[in-house]
mmCIF file of C-alpha atoms in Angstrom:
data_model
loop_
_atom_site.group_PDB
_atom_site.id
_atom_site.type_symbol
_atom_site.label_atom_id
_atom_site.label_comp_id
_atom_site.label_asym_id
_atom_site.label_seq_id
_atom_site.Cartn_x
_atom_site.Cartn_y
_atom_site.Cartn_z
ATOM 1 C CA MET N 1 42.158 15.394 -211.685
ATOM 2 C CA LEU N 2 43.475 17.910 -209.187
ATOM 3 C CA VAL N 3 41.837 19.061 -206.027
ATOM 4 C CA LEU N 4 42.926 22.222 -204.218
ATOM 5 C CA VAL N 5 42.275 22.093 -200.388
ATOM 6 C CA ALA N 6 42.472 24.471 -197.549
ATOM 7 C CA PRO N 7 43.119 23.506 -193.854
ATOM 8 C CA GLY N 8 41.160 24.497 -190.766
ATOM 9 C CA GLN N 9 41.861 25.962 -187.311
ATOM 10 C CA GLY N 10 44.708 24.536 -185.518
ATOM 11 C CA ALA N 11 47.140 24.403 -188.536
ATOM 12 C CA GLN N 12 48.640 27.865 -187.672
ATOM 13 C CA THR N 13 52.016 28.052 -186.022
ATOM 14 C CA PRO N 14 54.071 31.210 -184.901
ATOM 15 C CA GLY N 15 55.705 32.991 -187.804
ATOM 16 C CA PHE N 16 54.271 30.766 -190.554
ATOM 17 C CA LEU N 17 53.435 33.683 -192.659
ATOM 18 C CA THR N 18 56.848 35.186 -192.671
ATOM 19 C CA PRO N 19 58.525 33.581 -195.798
ATOM 20 C CA TRP N 20 55.182 34.204 -197.827
ATOM 21 C CA LEU N 21 55.411 37.915 -197.263
ATOM 22 C CA GLU N 22 58.689 38.007 -198.953
ATOM 23 C CA LEU N 23 57.083 37.044 -202.329
ATOM 24 C CA PRO N 24 56.374 39.854 -204.879
ATOM 25 C CA GLY N 25 53.132 41.699 -204.075
ATOM 26 C CA ALA N 26 52.357 39.502 -201.083
ATOM 27 C CA ALA N 27 52.925 42.274 -198.432
ATOM 28 C CA ASP N 28 50.714 44.678 -200.316
ATOM 29 C CA SER N 29 47.903 42.124 -200.509
ATOM 30 C CA VAL N 30 48.123 41.411 -196.802
ATOM 31 C CA ALA N 31 48.134 45.000 -195.965
ATOM 32 C CA ALA N 32 45.014 45.702 -198.070
ATOM 33 C CA TRP N 33 43.186 42.745 -196.362
ATOM 34 C CA SER N 34 44.254 43.914 -192.986
ATOM 35 C CA ASP N 35 42.844 47.358 -193.582
ATOM 36 C CA ALA N 36 39.589 45.852 -194.871
ATOM 37 C CA ILE N 37 38.978 43.845 -191.711
ATOM 38 C CA GLY N 38 40.687 45.930 -189.047
ATOM 39 C CA LEU N 39 43.259 43.281 -188.077
ATOM 40 C CA ASP N 40 47.055 43.357 -188.576
ATOM 41 C CA LEU N 41 47.517 39.992 -190.379
ATOM 42 C CA ALA N 42 51.164 40.601 -190.971
ATOM 43 C CA HIS N 43 51.820 41.044 -187.375
ATOM 44 C CA TYR N 44 49.952 37.962 -186.247
ATOM 45 C CA GLY N 45 51.436 35.854 -189.039
ATOM 46 C CA THR N 46 55.074 36.872 -188.282
ATOM 47 C CA LYS N 47 55.545 38.099 -184.725
ATOM 48 C CA ALA N 48 52.630 36.793 -182.541
ATOM 49 C CA ASP N 49 53.220 33.845 -180.265
ATOM 50 C CA ALA N 50 51.235 30.525 -180.197
ATOM 51 C CA GLU N 51 48.648 31.777 -177.528
ATOM 52 C CA GLU N 52 47.899 34.984 -179.591
ATOM 53 C CA ILE N 53 47.216 33.097 -182.723
ATOM 54 C CA ARG N 54 45.121 30.426 -180.873
ATOM 55 C CA ASP N 55 42.543 33.240 -180.449
ATOM 56 C CA THR N 56 39.649 32.274 -182.755
ATOM 57 C CA ALA N 57 39.204 35.794 -183.775
ATOM 58 C CA VAL N 58 42.792 35.905 -185.094
ATOM 59 C CA ALA N 59 43.358 32.470 -186.225
ATOM 60 C CA GLN N 60 40.514 32.236 -188.737
ATOM 61 C CA PRO N 61 41.282 35.409 -190.842
ATOM 62 C CA LEU N 62 44.939 34.497 -190.641
ATOM 63 C CA LEU N 63 44.408 31.037 -192.028
ATOM 64 C CA VAL N 64 42.116 32.352 -194.898
ATOM 65 C CA ALA N 65 44.739 34.950 -195.793
ATOM 66 C CA ALA N 66 47.578 32.452 -195.848
ATOM 67 C CA GLY N 67 45.508 30.101 -198.103
ATOM 68 C CA LEU N 68 44.733 32.876 -200.471
ATOM 69 C CA LEU N 69 48.289 34.199 -200.547
ATOM 70 C CA SER N 70 49.899 30.745 -201.172
ATOM 71 C CA ALA N 71 47.284 29.885 -203.922
ATOM 72 C CA ALA N 72 48.053 33.237 -205.716
ATOM 73 C CA ALA N 73 51.805 32.371 -205.502
ATOM 74 C CA LEU N 74 51.116 28.984 -207.168
ATOM 75 C CA GLY N 75 49.905 30.718 -210.165
ATOM 76 C CA ASP N 76 47.297 30.054 -212.679
ATOM 77 C CA VAL N 77 45.720 26.667 -211.482
ATOM 78 C CA SER N 78 42.450 25.162 -212.762
ATOM 79 C CA PRO N 79 41.483 22.408 -210.186
ATOM 80 C CA GLY N 80 38.824 19.937 -210.907
ATOM 81 C CA ALA N 81 37.484 20.476 -207.449
ATOM 82 C CA VAL N 82 37.991 22.602 -204.307
ATOM 83 C CA ALA N 83 37.252 22.070 -200.647
ATOM 84 C CA GLY N 84 38.200 23.416 -197.252
ATOM 85 C CA HIS N 85 38.162 21.894 -193.740
ATOM 86 C CA SER N 86 35.998 24.003 -191.328
ATOM 87 C CA VAL N 87 37.008 27.711 -191.829
ATOM 88 C CA GLY N 88 39.060 26.432 -194.894
ATOM 89 C CA GLU N 89 35.634 26.332 -196.636
ATOM 90 C CA ILE N 90 35.804 30.100 -196.798
ATOM 91 C CA THR N 91 39.109 29.938 -198.556
ATOM 92 C CA ALA N 92 37.794 27.341 -200.945
ATOM 93 C CA ALA N 93 34.668 29.594 -201.659
ATOM 94 C CA ALA N 94 37.209 32.201 -202.853
ATOM 95 C CA PHE N 95 39.016 29.659 -204.855
ATOM 96 C CA ALA N 96 35.799 28.632 -206.583
ATOM 97 C CA GLY N 97 34.991 32.376 -207.394
ATOM 98 C CA VAL N 98 31.919 32.407 -205.024
ATOM 99 C CA LEU N 99 33.547 35.236 -203.100
ATOM 100 C CA ASP N 100 36.264 37.631 -203.881
ATOM 101 C CA PRO N 101 39.296 37.638 -201.490
ATOM 102 C CA THR N 102 38.174 40.840 -199.596
ATOM 103 C CA ALA N 103 34.653 39.522 -199.142
ATOM 104 C CA ALA N 104 36.009 36.194 -197.942
ATOM 105 C CA LEU N 105 38.265 38.062 -195.339
ATOM 106 C CA ARG N 106 35.389 40.096 -194.154
ATOM 107 C CA LEU N 107 33.142 37.123 -193.710
ATOM 108 C CA VAL N 108 35.839 35.075 -191.917
ATOM 109 C CA ARG N 109 36.390 38.082 -189.589
ATOM 110 C CA THR N 110 32.852 38.060 -188.550
ATOM 111 C CA ARG N 111 32.955 34.279 -188.160
ATOM 112 C CA GLY N 112 36.022 34.312 -186.003
ATOM 113 C CA LEU N 113 34.645 37.134 -183.793
ATOM 114 C CA ALA N 114 31.234 35.449 -183.397
ATOM 115 C CA MET N 115 32.749 32.098 -182.731
ATOM 116 C CA ALA N 116 35.202 33.522 -180.170
ATOM 117 C CA GLU N 117 32.262 35.176 -178.397
ATOM 118 C CA ALA N 118 30.203 31.880 -178.400
ATOM 119 C CA ALA N 119 33.269 30.036 -177.146
ATOM 120 C CA ALA N 120 33.574 32.372 -174.185
ATOM 121 C CA ILE N 121 30.244 31.383 -172.686
ATOM 122 C CA THR N 122 31.501 28.009 -171.516
ATOM 123 C CA GLN N 123 35.045 26.612 -171.250
ATOM 124 C CA THR N 124 35.137 24.211 -174.147
ATOM 125 C CA GLY N 125 37.648 22.606 -176.643
ATOM 126 C CA MET N 126 38.451 19.849 -179.088
ATOM 127 C CA SER N 127 40.575 16.794 -179.012
ATOM 128 C CA ALA N 128 41.558 14.427 -181.797
ATOM 129 C CA LEU N 129 41.217 10.702 -181.355
ATOM 130 C CA LEU N 130 43.804 8.762 -183.212
ATOM 131 C CA GLY N 131 42.690 5.143 -183.990
ATOM 132 C CA GLY N 132 39.484 3.407 -183.292
ATOM 133 C CA GLU N 133 36.455 2.445 -185.445
ATOM 134 C CA PRO N 134 33.559 5.075 -185.955
ATOM 135 C CA GLU N 135 30.862 2.635 -184.830
ATOM 136 C CA VAL N 136 32.790 2.228 -181.535
ATOM 137 C CA VAL N 137 34.014 5.777 -181.112
ATOM 138 C CA VAL N 138 30.914 7.712 -181.819
ATOM 139 C CA PRO N 139 28.600 5.957 -179.329
ATOM 140 C CA HIS N 140 31.343 6.381 -176.692
ATOM 141 C CA LEU N 141 31.696 10.109 -177.230
ATOM 142 C CA GLU N 142 27.965 10.515 -177.056
ATOM 143 C CA LYS N 143 27.900 8.625 -173.858
ATOM 144 C CA LEU N 144 30.195 11.200 -172.455
ATOM 145 C CA GLY N 145 28.250 14.107 -173.727
ATOM 146 C CA LEU N 146 30.739 14.890 -176.495
ATOM 147 C CA THR N 147 29.996 15.668 -180.115
ATOM 148 C CA PRO N 148 32.061 13.936 -182.966
ATOM 149 C CA ALA N 149 32.541 17.417 -184.342
ATOM 150 C CA ASN N 150 35.021 16.438 -187.147
ATOM 151 C CA VAL N 151 34.745 13.021 -188.815
ATOM 152 C CA ASN N 152 37.948 13.217 -190.738
ATOM 153 C CA GLY N 153 38.329 9.632 -192.163
ATOM 154 C CA ALA N 154 41.642 7.853 -192.213
ATOM 155 C CA GLY N 155 41.104 6.614 -188.518
ATOM 156 C CA GLN N 156 40.585 10.165 -187.055
ATOM 157 C CA ILE N 157 37.665 11.683 -185.241
ATOM 158 C CA VAL N 158 37.730 15.051 -183.380
ATOM 159 C CA ALA N 159 35.654 15.252 -180.202
ATOM 160 C CA ALA N 160 34.252 18.619 -178.938
ATOM 161 C CA GLY N 161 32.618 19.559 -175.719
ATOM 162 C CA THR N 162 33.268 21.089 -172.242
ATOM 163 C CA ALA N 163 36.581 20.946 -170.518
ATOM 164 C CA GLU N 164 35.178 18.380 -168.086
ATOM 165 C CA GLN N 165 33.817 16.180 -170.785
ATOM 166 C CA LEU N 166 37.185 16.238 -172.564
ATOM 167 C CA ALA N 167 38.983 15.294 -169.225
ATOM 168 C CA ALA N 168 36.658 12.462 -168.874
ATOM 169 C CA LEU N 169 37.461 11.270 -172.406
ATOM 170 C CA GLU N 170 41.299 11.397 -171.501
ATOM 171 C CA ALA N 171 40.503 9.059 -168.654
ATOM 172 C CA ASP N 172 38.231 6.775 -170.473
ATOM 173 C CA LYS N 173 39.252 6.360 -174.141
ATOM 174 C CA PRO N 174 37.110 4.365 -176.544
ATOM 175 C CA GLU N 175 38.254 0.959 -177.517
ATOM 176 C CA GLY N 176 40.962 0.931 -180.165
ATOM 177 C CA VAL N 177 41.874 4.675 -179.726
ATOM 178 C CA ARG N 178 45.682 4.972 -179.338
ATOM 179 C CA ARG N 179 45.906 8.705 -178.308
ATOM 180 C CA VAL N 180 43.787 11.697 -177.513
ATOM 181 C CA VAL N 181 45.341 14.960 -178.592
ATOM 182 C CA ALA N 182 44.178 18.264 -177.488
ATOM 183 C CA LEU N 183 43.843 20.776 -180.431
ATOM 184 C CA LYS N 184 45.048 24.344 -180.597
ATOM 185 C CA VAL N 185 41.586 25.771 -180.639
ATOM 186 C CA ALA N 186 39.717 27.882 -178.146
ATOM 187 C CA GLY N 187 36.207 26.427 -178.440
ATOM 188 C CA ALA N 188 33.977 23.417 -179.196
ATOM 189 C CA PHE N 189 33.462 24.295 -182.838
ATOM 190 C CA HIS N 190 30.889 22.541 -185.070
ATOM 191 C CA THR N 191 28.630 21.758 -182.057
ATOM 192 C CA HIS N 192 25.545 23.305 -180.320
ATOM 193 C CA HIS N 193 27.986 25.363 -178.291
ATOM 194 C CA MET N 194 28.391 27.535 -181.460
ATOM 195 C CA ALA N 195 24.700 28.202 -182.115
ATOM 196 C CA PRO N 196 24.966 31.924 -181.050
ATOM 197 C CA ALA N 197 27.419 32.455 -183.844
ATOM 198 C CA VAL N 198 25.026 31.207 -186.562
ATOM 199 C CA ALA N 199 22.683 34.352 -186.215
ATOM 200 C CA LYS N 200 25.547 36.743 -186.567
ATOM 201 C CA LEU N 201 26.848 35.014 -189.674
ATOM 202 C CA GLU N 202 23.314 34.872 -191.162
ATOM 203 C CA GLU N 203 23.198 38.723 -190.750
ATOM 204 C CA ALA N 204 26.661 39.118 -192.430
ATOM 205 C CA ALA N 205 25.597 36.770 -195.197
ATOM 206 C CA ARG N 206 22.805 39.153 -196.223
ATOM 207 C CA GLU N 207 25.511 41.646 -197.330
ATOM 208 C CA LEU N 208 27.206 39.330 -199.719
ATOM 209 C CA SER N 209 26.654 38.852 -203.386
ATOM 210 C CA PRO N 210 27.835 35.359 -204.011
ATOM 211 C CA ALA N 211 28.622 34.070 -207.558
ATOM 212 C CA ASP N 212 27.932 30.393 -208.568
ATOM 213 C CA PRO N 213 31.059 28.215 -208.245
ATOM 214 C CA ALA N 214 33.271 28.158 -211.376
ATOM 215 C CA THR N 215 34.837 24.946 -210.006
ATOM 216 C CA ALA N 216 33.262 21.933 -208.283
ATOM 217 C CA TYR N 217 32.807 22.963 -204.686
ATOM 218 C CA VAL N 218 32.750 20.071 -202.197
ATOM 219 C CA SER N 219 30.889 20.836 -199.046
ATOM 220 C CA ASN N 220 31.924 19.662 -195.474
ATOM 221 C CA LYS N 221 28.204 19.213 -194.628
ATOM 222 C CA ASP N 222 27.843 16.012 -196.612
ATOM 223 C CA GLY N 223 30.656 15.729 -199.138
ATOM 224 C CA GLN N 224 28.222 16.812 -201.892
ATOM 225 C CA VAL N 225 29.151 19.246 -204.823
ATOM 226 C CA VAL N 226 27.309 22.468 -204.340
ATOM 227 C CA THR N 227 26.293 24.318 -207.538
ATOM 228 C CA THR N 228 25.018 27.719 -206.446
ATOM 229 C CA GLY N 229 26.613 30.507 -204.584
ATOM 230 C CA ALA N 230 23.634 31.066 -202.469
ATOM 231 C CA GLU N 231 23.822 27.485 -201.250
ATOM 232 C CA VAL N 232 27.540 27.713 -200.611
ATOM 233 C CA ILE N 233 26.947 30.666 -198.306
ATOM 234 C CA SER N 234 24.035 29.053 -196.575
ATOM 235 C CA ARG N 235 26.153 26.057 -195.748
ATOM 236 C CA LEU N 236 29.079 28.169 -194.518
ATOM 237 C CA VAL N 237 26.635 29.768 -192.108
ATOM 238 C CA GLY N 238 25.115 26.684 -190.764
ATOM 239 C CA GLN N 239 28.319 24.672 -190.637
ATOM 240 C CA VAL N 240 29.759 26.453 -187.665
ATOM 241 C CA ALA N 241 27.369 24.634 -185.370
ATOM 242 C CA ASN N 242 27.198 21.257 -187.269
ATOM 243 C CA PRO N 243 29.822 18.374 -187.672
ATOM 244 C CA VAL N 244 32.471 18.502 -190.457
ATOM 245 C CA ARG N 245 32.397 15.392 -192.625
ATOM 246 C CA TRP N 246 35.810 15.426 -194.296
ATOM 247 C CA ASP N 247 35.544 11.702 -194.643
ATOM 248 C CA LEU N 248 32.603 12.211 -197.094
ATOM 249 C CA CYS N 249 34.597 14.938 -198.925
ATOM 250 C CA MET N 250 37.430 12.572 -199.577
ATOM 251 C CA GLU N 251 34.899 9.934 -200.862
ATOM 252 C CA THR N 252 33.708 12.561 -203.335
ATOM 253 C CA PHE N 253 37.223 13.376 -204.375
ATOM 254 C CA GLN N 254 37.635 9.694 -205.189
ATOM 255 C CA GLU N 255 34.360 9.533 -207.107
ATOM 256 C CA LEU N 256 35.452 12.484 -209.187
ATOM 257 C CA GLY N 257 38.637 10.802 -210.069
ATOM 258 C CA VAL N 258 41.191 12.641 -208.104
ATOM 259 C CA THR N 259 44.778 11.884 -209.003
ATOM 260 C CA GLY N 260 46.554 14.839 -207.212
ATOM 261 C CA LEU N 261 45.870 17.072 -204.202
ATOM 262 C CA ILE N 262 47.406 20.348 -203.211
ATOM 263 C CA GLU N 263 46.863 21.732 -199.752
ATOM 264 C CA VAL N 264 47.532 25.452 -199.397
ATOM 265 C CA CYS N 265 49.342 27.051 -196.580
ATOM 266 C CA PRO N 266 49.722 26.055 -193.743
ATOM 267 C CA GLY N 267 49.421 22.677 -195.347
ATOM 268 C CA GLY N 268 50.145 19.206 -193.855
ATOM 269 C CA THR N 269 46.914 18.199 -192.005
ATOM 270 C CA LEU N 270 44.780 17.396 -195.008
ATOM 271 C CA THR N 271 47.595 15.782 -197.013
ATOM 272 C CA GLY N 272 48.337 13.580 -194.133
ATOM 273 C CA LEU N 273 44.684 12.405 -194.057
ATOM 274 C CA ALA N 274 44.711 11.966 -197.953
ATOM 275 C CA LYS N 275 47.903 9.817 -197.878
ATOM 276 C CA ARG N 276 45.996 7.355 -195.637
ATOM 277 C CA ALA N 277 42.602 7.520 -197.094
ATOM 278 C CA LEU N 278 43.357 8.092 -200.887
ATOM 279 C CA PRO N 279 46.202 5.696 -201.656
ATOM 280 C CA GLY N 280 47.822 6.481 -204.976
ATOM 281 C CA VAL N 281 46.803 10.133 -205.018
ATOM 282 C CA ARG N 282 49.970 12.353 -205.152
ATOM 283 C CA THR N 283 49.829 15.209 -202.617
ATOM 284 C CA VAL N 284 51.730 18.397 -201.967
ATOM 285 C CA ALA N 285 51.380 20.540 -198.821
ATOM 286 C CA LEU N 286 52.294 24.174 -199.193
ATOM 287 C CA LYS N 287 54.145 25.045 -195.950
ATOM 288 C CA THR N 288 56.628 27.518 -197.271
ATOM 289 C CA PRO N 289 57.465 29.015 -200.779
ATOM 290 C CA ASP N 290 60.040 26.320 -201.093
ATOM 291 C CA ASP N 291 57.094 23.864 -201.821
ATOM 292 C CA LEU N 292 55.773 25.822 -204.761
ATOM 293 C CA ASP N 293 57.915 24.105 -207.459
ATOM 294 C CA ALA N 294 56.795 20.648 -206.408
ATOM 295 C CA ALA N 295 53.149 21.897 -206.325
ATOM 296 C CA ARG N 296 53.597 23.466 -209.886
ATOM 297 C CA THR N 297 54.974 20.185 -211.081
ATOM 298 C CA LEU N 298 51.994 18.288 -209.759
ATOM 299 C CA VAL N 299 49.685 20.942 -211.447
ATOM 300 C CA ALA N 300 51.457 20.446 -214.875
ATOM 301 C CA GLU N 301 51.501 16.633 -214.667
ATOM 302 C CA THR N 302 47.919 16.478 -213.460
ATOM 303 C CA THR N 303 46.750 18.748 -216.145
ATOM 304 C CA ALA N 304 48.572 16.897 -218.781
ATOM 305 C CA THR N 305 46.949 13.653 -217.871
ATOM 306 C CA ALA N 306 43.526 15.061 -217.230
#
C-alpha cells in the first residue's frame, strides 16, 4: 500500500522550484496559480533568497504549489492514503480531491497571511529536539512554558514558543536530547500564539465547496482517517493553533499496511522520519525531477503487490 505525503514549512530552500518549472506545462500551471493568489510563485521558487522564502506568507503557498507540481509530474497515481505535515495537509487535501488546486492555493494564501500576522504580535519560533523520550521531553518543555507543537515520532519533537523560552531551552535541554535545532520558520505555529489566524481561516472556509475525500485522508490532529470534506476543512482550520501529531499519522499508515511512501517536493523530512519509525517501508523523496523515475518504479511495484 502506497502513501503519498507532503512536507511542511521549513522544507523550502532557495531555488528549489527551478528544475520543476522546466517540465512541460509546469510554468503555465504556476503562472495561473500565481495570478489566482496574487503572489509570484515562480520568482520566489527560483530567485528569492532564504530570508524571503522564510516569510510565512510566501513559504506556505510555495510549498503547496511545489507539492502539487511534483505530484502532477509523477503521473497517474492512486495511493492508498494521503497525509501532509502542517501546511502539507492542504496539499494532501488536493491529492484526495477535497479541494481543487486553485482552491487549495487560495486557502493556503489566506493561511500564510493570517499566520504571518499572528506571528508578528510576539517574537516567537520553533526548534526541533533530536533525541529524548516524550515522557521526559514534554514535561520539560511545559516547565519552560513551551508547547510540543510537532510530535513527529522517530525521536523528534518540535518545541514552539517565545524567543526567550527557546533560548532557555538551548541552555537547559531535556535529559536525552542530543541537539536543539532552530527551524526556518517565522513563528510559534500550532500553539495558542496562532489563535488570531483561526478566525480568518474560518471565514475563508465558508467560501469553499469541499468534496469528500476520494482517498483515505489521514489527519494531523489525531492520526485518524477523515471521511468527509467538511471535516477535513474544519480540521485544517483548527490545526493552525493545535499540535501536529505526525507520530500518530505514521501509526495509522502502519495499521493500513503501508509498504511504500513517496514524499512530494521538497521531499526529505518526512521520508527521514519514516525510515526510522517505519522500518521495511520503501521511501522516495521528490527533491528534483531526477527522483521521478525512482518514484514511478515504487508506484508500479507497490500497485503490483497491492
